[in-house]
Each structure stands twice: as structure tokens, then as C-alpha cells.
Amino acid sequence: MINKLGSTQEYRSLIEEYKKICPKPFSNANFMLSYLERYINLEKISFESTPQGLFFYFDEGTYYKVYFYVDEKQPFTIPVYDKKLLIRNMYNNRRKNDRLIFVRERLGELGFLNKGISVQIEGNVQDLLRNCAPVEKYEKEIEKKGYCCIEAEYSLFDKIEKIIVGSDILEDYHIISRTDQEKKELEKGSYLCILNEKKDICAASIAVINSGIAQAEEMVVKDEYKMRGFAPILTYQRLKWLDSKNIQKIEGWILTHNESSLRYHRKLGYHFTDKYVEEWILEKV
């Protein structure tokens, strides 16, 4: 039976109890304590404890993000409820992980589909900004054609998110779920967009500052505006914004099958780490 998680202490107690059954469980739970506390305060975490494992459901609106503790060598089953399920498994590509291999096989048997793998990138804001400097001249050229890059007001946030979800690369589970109040409290500039002369959104990006580090979340250009240099302009304006905030480091994730984005960020000077995340989705509910 699914239950609401009431506190971080309850979370720890549940794990300790399960470890009496399985002393060394496999888990994909790699989040910070502040992340857990946020969802508890929002009353958006439920859990189910079964003899096969311990499962936590983080409510993201259109889906549950599932974190679990299981004995990966046993045929565990993940309880399904009223929304699709997202499972993210993080790993280091240089280390062979037999435990993760067992889990991958089981997720496939349960009907989960591997929707892609993302690689982590990181860079120094000032170095990247210098590499982007030539974009400024091009930005002035498109401004003459009626385009402008702006720091989006809150009223545009929903439109930007719909454009991101409606792209041919990204899905709803690539948007980080935030309450309206959390969105309003973001620093102005977290949402950027390029508008045409009719004030329609042509391209957009989302990035937030967290504990002094920029987290680049998503960037998308509408199909009809691709190949016009809008992605470099968004990148340049994003880096200028971060530089004005005295932020030195930026991090993000790129889908490994998004070859154009990989080439672009590599050329720009981003460092590709050896951290990867694979995404598994169970659509049927």
C-alpha cells in the first residue's frame, strides 16, 4: 500500500529496516538531503515497502520519478499507480557495474523503455563567455530583422515550458517540476527567450543558480527557426547573465543521441565528464 512520506527521519528508518532484509541493496537514490526535504515539505513523496524492495514516488505532475532500494539479483517488481514512471540511473562509464546490468535487464522485463542516456557537461563561465564573444556581432544583425533576446517574465514561463516539451528531442520529464511560487522566486533571467517582431517565442532556455553553481536545464529552438544561430545567442546571453551574477561554474546534461548539441557544446569549450544518467520510462498505467 502506498503511503505519504512524512520526514527525513522516516526515510532513514525505512532504509534501515529494509537493510535488515537486504544488507547491501542496489539504489538509484543519489540526491542531496535538501532535494528530499523539498518534496517532503510539498507533500509530494509517497512510498511503498514490499518484500521485494523499497520504492519512493516523487510526484512531478505528469509522472512519478521513482527511487528505489532492491536486491538486484532477485526478480523485483515495481508497483505501478496512476501516472507513468521515470527511473534515472546514474553511473560512471569507466567502471563496470554488474549490479546496474542486472537492474537494466529487470526494468526491460517489467516493460520499461530506455528512452536515452545523458552525459554531464561543465564549464567555467568566464572562459565560455570569451569563446562566445563573436556571437555579439551576429546578435546585432538579427536585431535589425526584428528579433530580440529577453529575460522572460513569469507570464511567459508556461509558454516556454510547452515549447520545450513540444520539441522533437525533449519530453515532459525533462522539465523540472516547480510550484508557481518557486518559479516566481527564481532570479529574473532564469528563463530566457528570443522573440520575433510579433512577440512570438522562437527559442528559449532555462537555467537556475543553485548554491553558487549554474544548472543549465533546457534549451530549445522551434523547428521553423533552426539554423539561424539562435542557440548561440541564447548561450551567449545566458553566460553574460551568469557573469553579471559572479557565477563561475555551469553544469548541465545532454542526451547522447543529440549529436548536434554534443558537437556545439564541445566546440564551445565545455568539459564532458564521465557521469552518465540513463532514463527508463513506463508509459502504461
PDB file of C-alpha atoms in Angstrom:
ATOM      1  CA  MET A   1       0.000   0.000   0.000  1.00  0.00           C
ATOM      2  CA  ILE A   2       1.310   3.463  -0.880  1.00  0.00           C
ATOM      3  CA  ASN A   3       1.875   5.941   1.966  1.00  0.00           C
ATOM      4  CA  LYS A   4       2.925   9.589   2.268  1.00  0.00           C
ATOM      5  CA  LEU A   5       6.477  10.168   3.458  1.00  0.00           C
ATOM      6  CA  GLY A   6       6.417  12.485   6.462  1.00  0.00           C
ATOM      7  CA  SER A   7      10.040  13.257   7.304  1.00  0.00           C
ATOM      8  CA  THR A   8      13.695  12.624   6.512  1.00  0.00           C
ATOM      9  CA  GLN A   9      13.870  10.540   9.678  1.00  0.00           C
ATOM     10  CA  GLU A  10      11.100   8.302   8.384  1.00  0.00           C
ATOM     11  CA  TYR A  11      13.051   7.947   5.142  1.00  0.00           C
ATOM     12  CA  ARG A  12      16.172   6.848   7.028  1.00  0.00           C
ATOM     13  CA  SER A  13      14.178   4.465   9.213  1.00  0.00           C
ATOM     14  CA  LEU A  14      12.592   2.794   6.181  1.00  0.00           C
ATOM     15  CA  ILE A  15      16.021   2.230   4.615  1.00  0.00           C
ATOM     16  CA  GLU A  16      17.447   0.838   7.858  1.00  0.00           C
ATOM     17  CA  GLU A  17      14.502  -1.529   8.131  1.00  0.00           C
ATOM     18  CA  TYR A  18      14.917  -2.758   4.559  1.00  0.00           C
ATOM     19  CA  LYS A  19      18.628  -3.323   5.092  1.00  0.00           C
ATOM     20  CA  LYS A  20      17.701  -5.942   7.678  1.00  0.00           C
ATOM     21  CA  ILE A  21      16.276  -7.915   4.733  1.00  0.00           C
ATOM     22  CA  CYS A  22      18.898  -6.885   2.177  1.00  0.00           C
ATOM     23  CA  PRO A  23      22.121  -5.605   3.825  1.00  0.00           C
ATOM     24  CA  LYS A  24      23.607  -4.220   0.582  1.00  0.00           C
ATOM     25  CA  PRO A  25      20.724  -3.085  -1.639  1.00  0.00           C
ATOM     26  CA  PHE A  26      21.082  -1.508  -5.061  1.00  0.00           C
ATOM     27  CA  SER A  27      19.727   2.043  -5.142  1.00  0.00           C
ATOM     28  CA  ASN A  28      19.422   4.850  -7.685  1.00  0.00           C
ATOM     29  CA  ALA A  29      18.838   7.395  -4.888  1.00  0.00           C
ATOM     30  CA  ASN A  30      21.720   9.846  -5.299  1.00  0.00           C
ATOM     31  CA  PHE A  31      20.000  13.092  -4.341  1.00  0.00           C
ATOM     32  CA  MET A  32      21.002  15.723  -1.791  1.00  0.00           C
ATOM     33  CA  LEU A  33      19.188  15.989   1.540  1.00  0.00           C
ATOM     34  CA  SER A  34      17.795  19.403   0.528  1.00  0.00           C
ATOM     35  CA  TYR A  35      16.184  17.763  -2.517  1.00  0.00           C
ATOM     36  CA  LEU A  36      14.428  15.216  -0.293  1.00  0.00           C
ATOM     37  CA  GLU A  37      13.311  17.889   2.158  1.00  0.00           C
ATOM     38  CA  ARG A  38      11.805  19.986  -0.625  1.00  0.00           C
ATOM     39  CA  TYR A  39       9.499  17.215  -1.792  1.00  0.00           C
ATOM     40  CA  ILE A  40       8.556  16.284   1.773  1.00  0.00           C
ATOM     41  CA  ASN A  41       7.587  19.887   2.514  1.00  0.00           C
ATOM     42  CA  LEU A  42       5.500  19.950  -0.672  1.00  0.00           C
ATOM     43  CA  GLU A  43       3.886  16.627   0.388  1.00  0.00           C
ATOM     44  CA  LYS A  44       4.908  15.142  -2.945  1.00  0.00           C
ATOM     45  CA  ILE A  45       6.625  11.926  -1.850  1.00  0.00           C
ATOM     46  CA  SER A  46       4.883   8.603  -1.350  1.00  0.00           C
ATOM     47  CA  PHE A  47       6.437   5.217  -0.696  1.00  0.00           C
ATOM     48  CA  GLU A  48       5.696   1.532  -0.752  1.00  0.00           C
ATOM     49  CA  SER A  49       7.637  -1.099   1.143  1.00  0.00           C
ATOM     50  CA  THR A  50       7.392  -4.667  -0.139  1.00  0.00           C
ATOM     51  CA  PRO A  51       9.430  -7.832   0.477  1.00  0.00           C
ATOM     52  CA  GLN A  52      10.992  -7.161  -2.951  1.00  0.00           C
ATOM     53  CA  GLY A  53      12.134  -3.627  -2.253  1.00  0.00           C
ATOM     54  CA  LEU A  54      11.551  -0.102  -1.046  1.00  0.00           C
ATOM     55  CA  PHE A  55      10.106   2.362  -3.563  1.00  0.00           C
ATOM     56  CA  PHE A  56       9.747   6.154  -3.335  1.00  0.00           C
ATOM     57  CA  TYR A  57       7.473   8.097  -5.709  1.00  0.00           C
ATOM     58  CA  PHE A  58       8.285  11.787  -6.262  1.00  0.00           C
ATOM     59  CA  ASP A  59       5.228  13.441  -7.812  1.00  0.00           C
ATOM     60  CA  GLU A  60       6.279  15.565 -10.812  1.00  0.00           C
ATOM     61  CA  GLY A  61       2.774  16.341 -12.050  1.00  0.00           C
ATOM     62  CA  THR A  62       2.504  14.249 -15.215  1.00  0.00           C
ATOM     63  CA  TYR A  63       4.715  11.439 -13.922  1.00  0.00           C
ATOM     64  CA  TYR A  64       6.379   9.916 -10.855  1.00  0.00           C
ATOM     65  CA  LYS A  65      10.148   9.931 -10.527  1.00  0.00           C
ATOM     66  CA  VAL A  66      10.936   6.648  -8.785  1.00  0.00           C
ATOM     67  CA  TYR A  67      13.855   5.999  -6.449  1.00  0.00           C
ATOM     68  CA  PHE A  68      14.276   2.520  -5.048  1.00  0.00           C
ATOM     69  CA  TYR A  69      16.266   0.095  -2.908  1.00  0.00           C
ATOM     70  CA  VAL A  70      16.219  -3.504  -4.145  1.00  0.00           C
ATOM     71  CA  ASP A  71      18.168  -6.741  -4.184  1.00  0.00           C
ATOM     72  CA  GLU A  72      19.036  -6.536  -7.872  1.00  0.00           C
ATOM     73  CA  LYS A  73      19.713 -10.272  -8.111  1.00  0.00           C
ATOM     74  CA  GLN A  74      16.109 -11.062  -7.212  1.00  0.00           C
ATOM     75  CA  PRO A  75      13.162 -10.584  -9.633  1.00  0.00           C
ATOM     76  CA  PHE A  76      11.788  -7.426  -8.028  1.00  0.00           C
ATOM     77  CA  THR A  77       8.565  -5.763  -9.205  1.00  0.00           C
ATOM     78  CA  ILE A  78       7.939  -2.001  -9.113  1.00  0.00           C
ATOM     79  CA  PRO A  79       4.361  -1.120  -8.052  1.00  0.00           C
ATOM     80  CA  VAL A  80       2.513   0.948 -10.669  1.00  0.00           C
ATOM     81  CA  TYR A  81      -0.026   3.651  -9.890  1.00  0.00           C
ATOM     82  CA  ASP A  82      -1.944   6.374 -11.753  1.00  0.00           C
ATOM     83  CA  LYS A  83       0.922   8.028 -13.662  1.00  0.00           C
ATOM     84  CA  LYS A  84       3.800   6.961 -15.851  1.00  0.00           C
ATOM     85  CA  LEU A  85       7.036   6.189 -14.076  1.00  0.00           C
ATOM     86  CA  LEU A  86      10.505   7.643 -14.672  1.00  0.00           C
ATOM     87  CA  ILE A  87      13.615   5.917 -13.352  1.00  0.00           C
ATOM     88  CA  ARG A  88      17.020   7.565 -13.655  1.00  0.00           C
ATOM     89  CA  ASN A  89      20.147   5.510 -13.019  1.00  0.00           C
ATOM     90  CA  MET A  90      23.443   7.374 -12.717  1.00  0.00           C
ATOM     91  CA  TYR A  91      26.766   5.685 -13.423  1.00  0.00           C
ATOM     92  CA  ASN A  92      30.423   6.247 -14.266  1.00  0.00           C
ATOM     93  CA  ASN A  93      31.248   4.886 -17.717  1.00  0.00           C
ATOM     94  CA  ARG A  94      34.787   3.888 -16.792  1.00  0.00           C
ATOM     95  CA  ARG A  95      33.635   1.475 -14.121  1.00  0.00           C
ATOM     96  CA  LYS A  96      31.985  -1.807 -14.966  1.00  0.00           C
ATOM     97  CA  ASN A  97      28.853  -2.094 -12.853  1.00  0.00           C
ATOM     98  CA  ASP A  98      27.408  -5.594 -12.869  1.00  0.00           C
ATOM     99  CA  ARG A  99      24.736  -4.554 -10.384  1.00  0.00           C
ATOM    100  CA  LEU A 100      23.399  -1.935 -12.778  1.00  0.00           C
ATOM    101  CA  ILE A 101      23.362  -4.527 -15.579  1.00  0.00           C
ATOM    102  CA  PHE A 102      21.030  -6.723 -13.513  1.00  0.00           C
ATOM    103  CA  VAL A 103      18.726  -3.766 -12.866  1.00  0.00           C
ATOM    104  CA  ARG A 104      18.651  -2.783 -16.554  1.00  0.00           C
ATOM    105  CA  GLU A 105      17.615  -6.294 -17.534  1.00  0.00           C
ATOM    106  CA  ARG A 106      14.866  -6.370 -14.932  1.00  0.00           C
ATOM    107  CA  LEU A 107      13.486  -2.956 -15.940  1.00  0.00           C
ATOM    108  CA  GLY A 108      13.247  -4.212 -19.526  1.00  0.00           C
ATOM    109  CA  GLU A 109      11.371  -7.314 -18.350  1.00  0.00           C
ATOM    110  CA  LEU A 110       8.931  -5.069 -16.447  1.00  0.00           C
ATOM    111  CA  GLY A 111       8.083  -3.118 -19.609  1.00  0.00           C
ATOM    112  CA  PHE A 112      10.217  -0.028 -19.032  1.00  0.00           C
ATOM    113  CA  LEU A 113      11.734   1.523 -22.149  1.00  0.00           C
ATOM    114  CA  ASN A 114      15.215   3.008 -22.167  1.00  0.00           C
ATOM    115  CA  LYS A 115      14.482   6.467 -23.578  1.00  0.00           C
ATOM    116  CA  GLY A 116      18.043   7.726 -23.679  1.00  0.00           C
ATOM    117  CA  ILE A 117      21.296   8.422 -21.909  1.00  0.00           C
ATOM    118  CA  SER A 118      22.567  11.867 -20.917  1.00  0.00           C
ATOM    119  CA  VAL A 119      26.155  12.907 -20.277  1.00  0.00           C
ATOM    120  CA  GLN A 120      27.102  15.628 -17.813  1.00  0.00           C
ATOM    121  CA  ILE A 121      28.959  18.708 -19.056  1.00  0.00           C
ATOM    122  CA  GLU A 122      30.559  21.532 -17.101  1.00  0.00           C
ATOM    123  CA  GLY A 123      32.491  24.680 -17.813  1.00  0.00           C
ATOM    124  CA  ASN A 124      33.933  27.905 -16.493  1.00  0.00           C
ATOM    125  CA  VAL A 125      31.503  30.749 -17.214  1.00  0.00           C
ATOM    126  CA  GLN A 126      34.159  33.367 -17.995  1.00  0.00           C
ATOM    127  CA  ASP A 127      36.103  31.060 -20.346  1.00  0.00           C
ATOM    128  CA  LEU A 128      32.948  30.056 -22.192  1.00  0.00           C
ATOM    129  CA  LEU A 129      31.845  33.685 -22.442  1.00  0.00           C
ATOM    130  CA  ARG A 130      35.119  34.624 -24.119  1.00  0.00           C
ATOM    131  CA  ASN A 131      34.618  31.791 -26.605  1.00  0.00           C
ATOM    132  CA  CYS A 132      31.137  33.155 -27.371  1.00  0.00           C
ATOM    133  CA  ALA A 133      32.254  36.764 -27.920  1.00  0.00           C
ATOM    134  CA  PRO A 134      31.880  36.667 -31.753  1.00  0.00           C
ATOM    135  CA  VAL A 135      28.152  35.980 -31.290  1.00  0.00           C
ATOM    136  CA  GLU A 136      27.556  39.562 -30.171  1.00  0.00           C
ATOM    137  CA  LYS A 137      28.106  40.886 -33.690  1.00  0.00           C
ATOM    138  CA  TYR A 138      25.647  38.360 -35.131  1.00  0.00           C
ATOM    139  CA  GLU A 139      23.068  39.162 -32.448  1.00  0.00           C
ATOM    140  CA  LYS A 140      23.053  42.789 -33.574  1.00  0.00           C
ATOM    141  CA  GLU A 141      22.342  41.616 -37.120  1.00  0.00           C
ATOM    142  CA  ILE A 142      19.253  39.628 -36.134  1.00  0.00           C
ATOM    143  CA  GLU A 143      18.023  42.517 -34.012  1.00  0.00           C
ATOM    144  CA  LYS A 144      17.821  44.519 -37.239  1.00  0.00           C
ATOM    145  CA  LYS A 145      15.446  41.824 -38.522  1.00  0.00           C
ATOM    146  CA  GLY A 146      13.089  42.267 -35.572  1.00  0.00           C
ATOM    147  CA  TYR A 147      14.348  39.572 -33.197  1.00  0.00           C
ATOM    148  CA  CYS A 148      15.364  40.181 -29.590  1.00  0.00           C
ATOM    149  CA  CYS A 149      16.581  38.066 -26.688  1.00  0.00           C
ATOM    150  CA  ILE A 150      14.912  38.919 -23.365  1.00  0.00           C
ATOM    151  CA  GLU A 151      14.763  37.817 -19.744  1.00  0.00           C
ATOM    152  CA  ALA A 152      11.288  36.309 -19.727  1.00  0.00           C
ATOM    153  CA  GLU A 153       8.656  37.481 -17.281  1.00  0.00           C
ATOM    154  CA  TYR A 154       6.724  34.921 -15.227  1.00  0.00           C
ATOM    155  CA  SER A 155       3.745  35.260 -17.595  1.00  0.00           C
ATOM    156  CA  LEU A 156       5.824  33.567 -20.335  1.00  0.00           C
ATOM    157  CA  PHE A 157       7.072  30.610 -18.282  1.00  0.00           C
ATOM    158  CA  ASP A 158       4.246  28.224 -19.199  1.00  0.00           C
ATOM    159  CA  LYS A 159       4.615  29.032 -22.913  1.00  0.00           C
ATOM    160  CA  ILE A 160       8.355  28.389 -22.737  1.00  0.00           C
ATOM    161  CA  GLU A 161       7.847  25.052 -20.991  1.00  0.00           C
ATOM    162  CA  LYS A 162       5.271  23.963 -23.585  1.00  0.00           C
ATOM    163  CA  ILE A 163       7.715  24.773 -26.389  1.00  0.00           C
ATOM    164  CA  ILE A 164      10.398  22.692 -24.677  1.00  0.00           C
ATOM    165  CA  VAL A 165       8.085  19.711 -24.134  1.00  0.00           C
ATOM    166  CA  GLY A 166       6.787  20.032 -27.712  1.00  0.00           C
ATOM    167  CA  SER A 167      10.243  19.743 -29.247  1.00  0.00           C
ATOM    168  CA  ASP A 168      11.363  16.635 -31.116  1.00  0.00           C
ATOM    169  CA  ILE A 169      14.165  15.979 -28.591  1.00  0.00           C
ATOM    170  CA  LEU A 170      12.766  16.746 -25.140  1.00  0.00           C
ATOM    171  CA  GLU A 171       9.871  15.293 -23.150  1.00  0.00           C
ATOM    172  CA  ASP A 172       7.788  16.397 -20.171  1.00  0.00           C
ATOM    173  CA  TYR A 173      10.111  14.537 -17.801  1.00  0.00           C
ATOM    174  CA  HIS A 174      12.989  16.801 -18.856  1.00  0.00           C
ATOM    175  CA  ILE A 175      11.261  19.787 -17.257  1.00  0.00           C
ATOM    176  CA  ILE A 176      11.997  20.167 -13.547  1.00  0.00           C
ATOM    177  CA  SER A 177       8.727  20.453 -11.668  1.00  0.00           C
ATOM    178  CA  ARG A 178       8.382  23.654  -9.642  1.00  0.00           C
ATOM    179  CA  THR A 179       5.436  25.241  -7.896  1.00  0.00           C
ATOM    180  CA  ASP A 180       4.172  28.599  -9.112  1.00  0.00           C
ATOM    181  CA  GLN A 181       5.665  30.217  -6.018  1.00  0.00           C
ATOM    182  CA  GLU A 182       9.063  28.618  -6.653  1.00  0.00           C
ATOM    183  CA  LYS A 183       9.023  29.898 -10.231  1.00  0.00           C
ATOM    184  CA  LYS A 184       8.163  33.406  -9.076  1.00  0.00           C
ATOM    185  CA  GLU A 185      11.096  33.312  -6.644  1.00  0.00           C
ATOM    186  CA  LEU A 186      13.646  32.414  -9.332  1.00  0.00           C
ATOM    187  CA  GLU A 187      16.091  35.149 -10.230  1.00  0.00           C
ATOM    188  CA  LYS A 188      14.982  37.147 -13.238  1.00  0.00           C
ATOM    189  CA  GLY A 189      16.915  35.782 -16.175  1.00  0.00           C
ATOM    190  CA  SER A 190      16.454  32.126 -15.248  1.00  0.00           C
ATOM    191  CA  TYR A 191      14.095  31.894 -18.238  1.00  0.00           C
ATOM    192  CA  LEU A 192      15.436  33.442 -21.447  1.00  0.00           C
ATOM    193  CA  CYS A 193      13.685  33.601 -24.808  1.00  0.00           C
ATOM    194  CA  ILE A 194      14.066  35.038 -28.280  1.00  0.00           C
ATOM    195  CA  LEU A 195      11.035  36.879 -29.648  1.00  0.00           C
ATOM    196  CA  ASN A 196      10.221  37.844 -33.214  1.00  0.00           C
ATOM    197  CA  GLU A 197       8.686  41.188 -34.205  1.00  0.00           C
ATOM    198  CA  LYS A 198       5.219  39.781 -33.419  1.00  0.00           C
ATOM    199  CA  LYS A 199       6.407  38.877 -29.893  1.00  0.00           C
ATOM    200  CA  ASP A 200       6.113  35.161 -30.588  1.00  0.00           C
ATOM    201  CA  ILE A 201       8.644  32.930 -28.826  1.00  0.00           C
ATOM    202  CA  CYS A 202      11.150  31.455 -31.302  1.00  0.00           C
ATOM    203  CA  ALA A 203      13.636  29.868 -28.891  1.00  0.00           C
ATOM    204  CA  ALA A 204      14.124  29.605 -25.146  1.00  0.00           C
ATOM    205  CA  SER A 205      16.322  28.297 -22.370  1.00  0.00           C
ATOM    206  CA  ILE A 206      16.061  27.632 -18.631  1.00  0.00           C
ATOM    207  CA  ALA A 207      18.902  27.764 -16.115  1.00  0.00           C
ATOM    208  CA  VAL A 208      18.926  28.317 -12.365  1.00  0.00           C
ATOM    209  CA  ILE A 209      21.580  29.270  -9.850  1.00  0.00           C
ATOM    210  CA  ASN A 210      21.876  26.767  -7.016  1.00  0.00           C
ATOM    211  CA  SER A 211      24.444  27.118  -4.217  1.00  0.00           C
ATOM    212  CA  GLY A 212      26.647  29.329  -6.374  1.00  0.00           C
ATOM    213  CA  ILE A 213      26.630  26.972  -9.389  1.00  0.00           C
ATOM    214  CA  ALA A 214      24.561  27.442 -12.534  1.00  0.00           C
ATOM    215  CA  GLN A 215      22.436  24.483 -13.529  1.00  0.00           C
ATOM    216  CA  ALA A 216      21.626  24.661 -17.237  1.00  0.00           C
ATOM    217  CA  GLU A 217      18.366  22.795 -17.600  1.00  0.00           C
ATOM    218  CA  GLU A 218      16.986  23.010 -21.128  1.00  0.00           C
ATOM    219  CA  MET A 219      17.366  24.938 -24.382  1.00  0.00           C
ATOM    220  CA  VAL A 220      15.222  24.572 -27.468  1.00  0.00           C
ATOM    221  CA  VAL A 221      14.700  26.315 -30.807  1.00  0.00           C
ATOM    222  CA  LYS A 222      11.403  25.936 -32.667  1.00  0.00           C
ATOM    223  CA  ASP A 223      11.753  23.904 -35.855  1.00  0.00           C
ATOM    224  CA  GLU A 224      10.936  26.821 -38.142  1.00  0.00           C
ATOM    225  CA  TYR A 225      13.713  28.922 -36.570  1.00  0.00           C
ATOM    226  CA  LYS A 226      16.512  26.383 -36.559  1.00  0.00           C
ATOM    227  CA  MET A 227      19.789  27.082 -38.405  1.00  0.00           C
ATOM    228  CA  ARG A 228      19.513  30.806 -37.692  1.00  0.00           C
ATOM    229  CA  GLY A 229      22.058  30.937 -34.879  1.00  0.00           C
ATOM    230  CA  PHE A 230      19.501  31.317 -32.088  1.00  0.00           C
ATOM    231  CA  ALA A 231      21.120  28.660 -29.859  1.00  0.00           C
ATOM    232  CA  PRO A 232      24.477  30.534 -29.774  1.00  0.00           C
ATOM    233  CA  ILE A 233      22.651  33.766 -28.967  1.00  0.00           C
ATOM    234  CA  LEU A 234      20.804  32.151 -26.052  1.00  0.00           C
ATOM    235  CA  THR A 235      24.079  30.650 -24.850  1.00  0.00           C
ATOM    236  CA  TYR A 236      25.873  33.988 -25.075  1.00  0.00           C
ATOM    237  CA  GLN A 237      23.143  35.849 -23.203  1.00  0.00           C
ATOM    238  CA  ARG A 238      22.960  33.082 -20.594  1.00  0.00           C
ATOM    239  CA  LEU A 239      26.701  33.343 -19.928  1.00  0.00           C
ATOM    240  CA  LYS A 240      26.538  37.155 -19.771  1.00  0.00           C
ATOM    241  CA  TRP A 241      23.751  36.851 -17.187  1.00  0.00           C
ATOM    242  CA  LEU A 242      25.768  34.393 -15.100  1.00  0.00           C
ATOM    243  CA  ASP A 243      28.885  36.530 -15.348  1.00  0.00           C
ATOM    244  CA  SER A 244      26.900  39.518 -14.058  1.00  0.00           C
ATOM    245  CA  LYS A 245      25.932  37.354 -11.057  1.00  0.00           C
ATOM    246  CA  ASN A 246      29.599  36.435 -10.456  1.00  0.00           C
ATOM    247  CA  ILE A 247      28.882  32.765 -11.105  1.00  0.00           C
ATOM    248  CA  GLN A 248      31.985  30.843 -12.155  1.00  0.00           C
ATOM    249  CA  LYS A 249      30.736  27.318 -12.890  1.00  0.00           C
ATOM    250  CA  ILE A 250      27.940  25.994 -15.072  1.00  0.00           C
ATOM    251  CA  GLU A 251      26.742  22.382 -15.299  1.00  0.00           C
ATOM    252  CA  GLY A 252      24.236  20.578 -17.474  1.00  0.00           C
ATOM    253  CA  TRP A 253      23.228  17.339 -19.151  1.00  0.00           C
ATOM    254  CA  ILE A 254      22.967  16.489 -22.859  1.00  0.00           C
ATOM    255  CA  LEU A 255      21.276  13.484 -24.428  1.00  0.00           C
ATOM    256  CA  THR A 256      23.980  11.393 -26.086  1.00  0.00           C
ATOM    257  CA  HIS A 257      21.859  10.906 -29.221  1.00  0.00           C
ATOM    258  CA  ASN A 258      21.552  14.695 -29.669  1.00  0.00           C
ATOM    259  CA  GLU A 259      24.664  14.836 -31.834  1.00  0.00           C
ATOM    260  CA  SER A 260      24.276  18.451 -32.928  1.00  0.00           C
ATOM    261  CA  SER A 261      24.143  19.601 -29.300  1.00  0.00           C
ATOM    262  CA  LEU A 262      27.147  17.461 -28.384  1.00  0.00           C
ATOM    263  CA  ARG A 263      29.188  18.980 -31.223  1.00  0.00           C
ATOM    264  CA  TYR A 264      28.082  22.507 -30.345  1.00  0.00           C
ATOM    265  CA  HIS A 265      28.957  22.279 -26.638  1.00  0.00           C
ATOM    266  CA  ARG A 266      32.253  20.530 -27.317  1.00  0.00           C
ATOM    267  CA  LYS A 267      33.233  23.278 -29.786  1.00  0.00           C
ATOM    268  CA  LEU A 268      32.231  25.918 -27.278  1.00  0.00           C
ATOM    269  CA  GLY A 269      34.703  24.531 -24.748  1.00  0.00           C
ATOM    270  CA  TYR A 270      32.566  22.586 -22.298  1.00  0.00           C
ATOM    271  CA  HIS A 271      34.224  19.705 -20.459  1.00  0.00           C
ATOM    272  CA  PHE A 272      32.465  16.353 -20.812  1.00  0.00           C
ATOM    273  CA  THR A 273      32.600  14.458 -17.514  1.00  0.00           C
ATOM    274  CA  ASP A 274      32.382  10.707 -17.102  1.00  0.00           C
ATOM    275  CA  LYS A 275      28.986  10.899 -15.392  1.00  0.00           C
ATOM    276  CA  TYR A 276      26.000   9.487 -17.239  1.00  0.00           C
ATOM    277  CA  VAL A 277      22.305   9.084 -16.495  1.00  0.00           C
ATOM    278  CA  GLU A 278      20.068   6.588 -18.266  1.00  0.00           C
ATOM    279  CA  GLU A 279      16.328   7.224 -18.327  1.00  0.00           C
ATOM    280  CA  TRP A 280      13.735   4.448 -18.178  1.00  0.00           C
ATOM    281  CA  ILE A 281      10.043   5.161 -18.734  1.00  0.00           C
ATOM    282  CA  LEU A 282       6.975   3.045 -18.092  1.00  0.00           C
ATOM    283  CA  GLU A 283       4.245   4.744 -20.117  1.00  0.00           C
ATOM    284  CA  LYS A 284       1.417   2.293 -19.447  1.00  0.00           C
ATOM    285  CA  VAL A 285      -0.525   2.892 -16.239  1.00  0.00           C
TER     286      VAL A 285
END
